């Protein structure tokens, strides 16, 4: 089992009070929908969008949504920004239309980031959008607009709350601190229940800031809160970044079992091989620049291109994950031009090639240097998503020993088909073919491969036999 880093050959079976709630993948209908999304949109939008990484003319290189915590920005200044929050260009329907055109099938929206500011009118604090000049419930506008175009909504919620008196990152020491933290716990639970009640179409919760020692020490509380939230909202999807077990283990409990419905640890990074994902569902959340989630008016460093992002999406789906691209609208509610351009370009690619992404998964075939292979969970078709064409112009593909190749054609044009050259046929190792490209594509291209005589699991069996 050496291919699973961190996993032991023999599962230890320590009795846990607050470990995983279920073993293995969730196979219900809602989780099946989640698994098949392929592409999602993340939105970071809050008060930090107003300074946009600058304060009093000074540039702050860190993540813009963290500006309150940098030296140079007095807390008091930040905590008064809500008096200016009045996004005159905010148009939830336009955001939703753009996300739809990009091909996103779910959205994760920041309801409350670490600063504690709520974009919904929470009745448990005054630090909300209701007390800004904007006044209206932006979250409701977003939930409704995305729902109307058929994009599922997930709520990002930060456990870190710099605005709440009882919040602390380390466990409370004095009786007074403990009492304050109890209030914070109640406040957190109330806000979460409020969100699920006010926005019943919510499909799941995406937690953040749960690395705090104080939160980690609350295994009993967080476990019962999770149980309560799930009971009040059947089908609710929660990732592995919500709680710790009684030994302080996060994401994976002391026995190595995932806590939550999917692995939520792939942040601005991707797994290299299928072994890295341990058979779990997972999502990768990605920024366009190096590390900016909230709006930063001055991006420095490398800014990803649509081709790079499409490659990351293909990479994710080929390893059984979803790819979630972050957007950071500005303080007026506008999506910046760079992001609008990327959304449009990704959308144009998705228009032609979405079949290789939606409802697709790990294909069980050996990875090749030319790109990624996905397989439709619904039709069993294989998709070769080509990013690097070899000088020879020939793409190698190895299929299961029991299979043969059927039709091979361009996804963009099924009349453009290929006559694969058989180079190797082996019962033990699988059958190897070369597909000779007719031209050199200028953008990521998808070739559909239909296999014959192939039993459902043969791809997976082939992979197992090899290790
Ligand atoms: C957190 C936030 O602090 C950040 O502002 C943003 O909202 C992002 C989505 O989440 O940052 C993290 C969280 C987790 C990791 C790294 C940065 N991680 O697991 O590596």
GROMACS .gro file of N, CA, C and O and ligand atoms in nm, residues 42 44 63 65-66 110 113-114 156 160 206-209 211 241 250-251 264-269 285 291 293-294 326, ligand 1:
model
  136
   42UNK      N    1  -1.587   2.941  -0.787
   42UNK     CA    2  -1.574   2.988  -0.648
   42UNK      C    3  -1.588   3.139  -0.657
   42UNK      O    4  -1.540   3.201  -0.753
   44UNK      N    5  -1.515   3.479  -0.411
   44UNK     CA    6  -1.478   3.546  -0.286
   44UNK      C    7  -1.521   3.691  -0.299
   44UNK      O    8  -1.467   3.764  -0.383
   63UNK      N    9  -0.263   3.785   0.027
   63UNK     CA   10  -0.398   3.762  -0.025
   63UNK      C   11  -0.488   3.878   0.019
   63UNK      O   12  -0.494   3.913   0.137
   65UNK      N   13  -0.794   3.923   0.069
   65UNK     CA   14  -0.901   3.902   0.168
   65UNK      C   15  -0.845   3.894   0.311
   65UNK      O   16  -0.921   3.890   0.407
   66UNK      N   17  -0.713   3.896   0.322
   66UNK     CA   18  -0.647   3.892   0.454
   66UNK      C   19  -0.597   4.031   0.497
   66UNK      O   20  -0.529   4.044   0.598
  110UNK      N   21  -1.875   3.286  -0.088
  110UNK     CA   22  -1.837   3.323   0.050
  110UNK      C   23  -1.954   3.395   0.118
  110UNK      O   24  -1.988   3.507   0.082
  113UNK      N   25  -1.639   3.555   0.533
  113UNK     CA   26  -1.496   3.520   0.534
  113UNK      C   27  -1.440   3.546   0.673
  113UNK      O   28  -1.515   3.572   0.767
  114UNK      N   29  -1.307   3.538   0.688
  114UNK     CA   30  -1.246   3.550   0.821
  114UNK      C   31  -1.279   3.682   0.892
  114UNK      O   32  -1.280   3.689   1.014
  156UNK      N   33  -1.979   2.884   0.122
  156UNK     CA   34  -1.851   2.892   0.192
  156UNK      C   35  -1.879   2.961   0.325
  156UNK      O   36  -1.948   3.063   0.331
  160UNK      N   37  -1.321   3.095   1.134
  160UNK     CA   38  -1.250   3.212   1.188
  160UNK      C   39  -1.344   3.332   1.174
  160UNK      O   40  -1.402   3.354   1.068
  206UNK      N   41  -1.915   2.467   0.246
  206UNK     CA   42  -1.770   2.458   0.220
  206UNK      C   43  -1.701   2.535   0.332
  206UNK      O   44  -1.708   2.658   0.338
  207UNK      N   45  -1.639   2.461   0.424
  207UNK     CA   46  -1.586   2.525   0.544
  207UNK      C   47  -1.440   2.567   0.529
  207UNK      O   48  -1.363   2.504   0.457
  208UNK      N   49  -1.408   2.671   0.604
  208UNK     CA   50  -1.272   2.724   0.600
  208UNK      C   51  -1.234   2.772   0.740
  208UNK      O   52  -1.320   2.798   0.825
  209UNK      N   53  -1.104   2.783   0.764
  209UNK     CA   54  -1.055   2.836   0.891
  209UNK      C   55  -1.064   2.735   1.006
  209UNK      O   56  -1.046   2.771   1.122
  211UNK      N   57  -0.865   2.513   1.090
  211UNK     CA   58  -0.736   2.466   1.142
  211UNK      C   59  -0.704   2.524   1.279
  211UNK      O   60  -0.604   2.488   1.342
  241UNK      N   61  -1.306   1.941   0.546
  241UNK     CA   62  -1.245   2.050   0.619
  241UNK      C   63  -1.343   2.113   0.720
  241UNK      O   64  -1.354   2.233   0.727
  250UNK      N   65  -0.746   1.590   1.147
  250UNK     CA   66  -0.837   1.659   1.056
  250UNK      C   67  -0.840   1.591   0.920
  250UNK      O   68  -0.747   1.521   0.884
  251UNK      N   69  -0.944   1.615   0.843
  251UNK     CA   70  -0.965   1.556   0.710
  251UNK      C   71  -0.981   1.403   0.718
  251UNK      O   72  -1.081   1.348   0.675
  264UNK      N   73  -1.119   1.778   0.085
  264UNK     CA   74  -1.122   1.921   0.059
  264UNK      C   75  -0.984   1.981   0.083
  264UNK      O   76  -0.972   2.092   0.131
  265UNK      N   77  -0.881   1.906   0.051
  265UNK     CA   78  -0.745   1.953   0.080
  265UNK      C   79  -0.666   1.998  -0.042
  265UNK      O   80  -0.552   2.039  -0.031
  266UNK      N   81  -0.728   1.987  -0.161
  266UNK     CA   82  -0.653   2.022  -0.283
  266UNK      C   83  -0.678   2.167  -0.316
  266UNK      O   84  -0.769   2.202  -0.389
  267UNK      N   85  -0.595   2.250  -0.256
  267UNK     CA   86  -0.611   2.394  -0.271
  267UNK      C   87  -0.492   2.450  -0.346
  267UNK      O   88  -0.380   2.441  -0.298
  268UNK      N   89  -0.514   2.503  -0.463
  268UNK     CA   90  -0.410   2.554  -0.551
  268UNK      C   91  -0.303   2.449  -0.579
  268UNK      O   92  -0.188   2.481  -0.601
  269UNK      N   93  -0.342   2.324  -0.571
  269UNK     CA   94  -0.249   2.217  -0.610
  269UNK      C   95  -0.332   2.098  -0.656
  269UNK      O   96  -0.451   2.088  -0.624
  285UNK      N   97  -0.965   2.373  -0.559
  285UNK     CA   98  -1.004   2.513  -0.576
  285UNK      C   99  -0.880   2.591  -0.619
  285UNK      O  100  -0.773   2.572  -0.565
  291UNK      N  101  -0.188   3.372  -0.569
  291UNK     CA  102  -0.264   3.348  -0.446
  291UNK      C  103  -0.348   3.470  -0.408
  291UNK      O  104  -0.316   3.540  -0.313
  293UNK      N  105  -0.760   3.548  -0.363
  293UNK     CA  106  -0.899   3.497  -0.371
  293UNK      C  107  -0.995   3.615  -0.381
  293UNK      O  108  -1.072   3.626  -0.473
  294UNK      N  109  -0.985   3.707  -0.284
  294UNK     CA  110  -1.064   3.829  -0.292
  294UNK      C  111  -1.002   3.923  -0.396
  294UNK      O  112  -0.888   3.903  -0.440
  326UNK      N  113  -1.172   3.019  -0.905
  326UNK     CA  114  -1.212   3.133  -0.822
  326UNK      C  115  -1.223   3.265  -0.898
  326UNK      O  116  -1.141   3.297  -0.984
  468LIG     C1  117  -0.820   2.980   0.304
  468LIG     C2  118  -0.844   3.126   0.330
  468LIG     O1  119  -0.760   3.170   0.433
  468LIG     C3  120  -0.825   3.203   0.203
  468LIG     O2  121  -0.846   3.340   0.226
  468LIG     C4  122  -0.923   3.153   0.099
  468LIG     O3  123  -1.056   3.177   0.141
  468LIG     C5  124  -0.900   3.005   0.077
  468LIG     C6  125  -1.004   2.944  -0.014
  468LIG     O4  126  -0.905   2.933   0.200
  468LIG     O5  127  -0.683   2.960   0.281
  468LIG     C7  128  -0.629   2.836   0.282
  468LIG     C8  129  -0.697   2.728   0.329
  468LIG     C9  130  -0.640   2.602   0.324
  468LIG    C10  131  -0.515   2.586   0.271
  468LIG    C11  132  -0.445   2.694   0.226
  468LIG    C12  133  -0.501   2.821   0.232
  468LIG     N1  134  -0.460   2.457   0.263
  468LIG     O6  135  -0.527   2.359   0.302
  468LIG     O7  136  -0.350   2.440   0.211
   0.00000   0.00000   0.00000
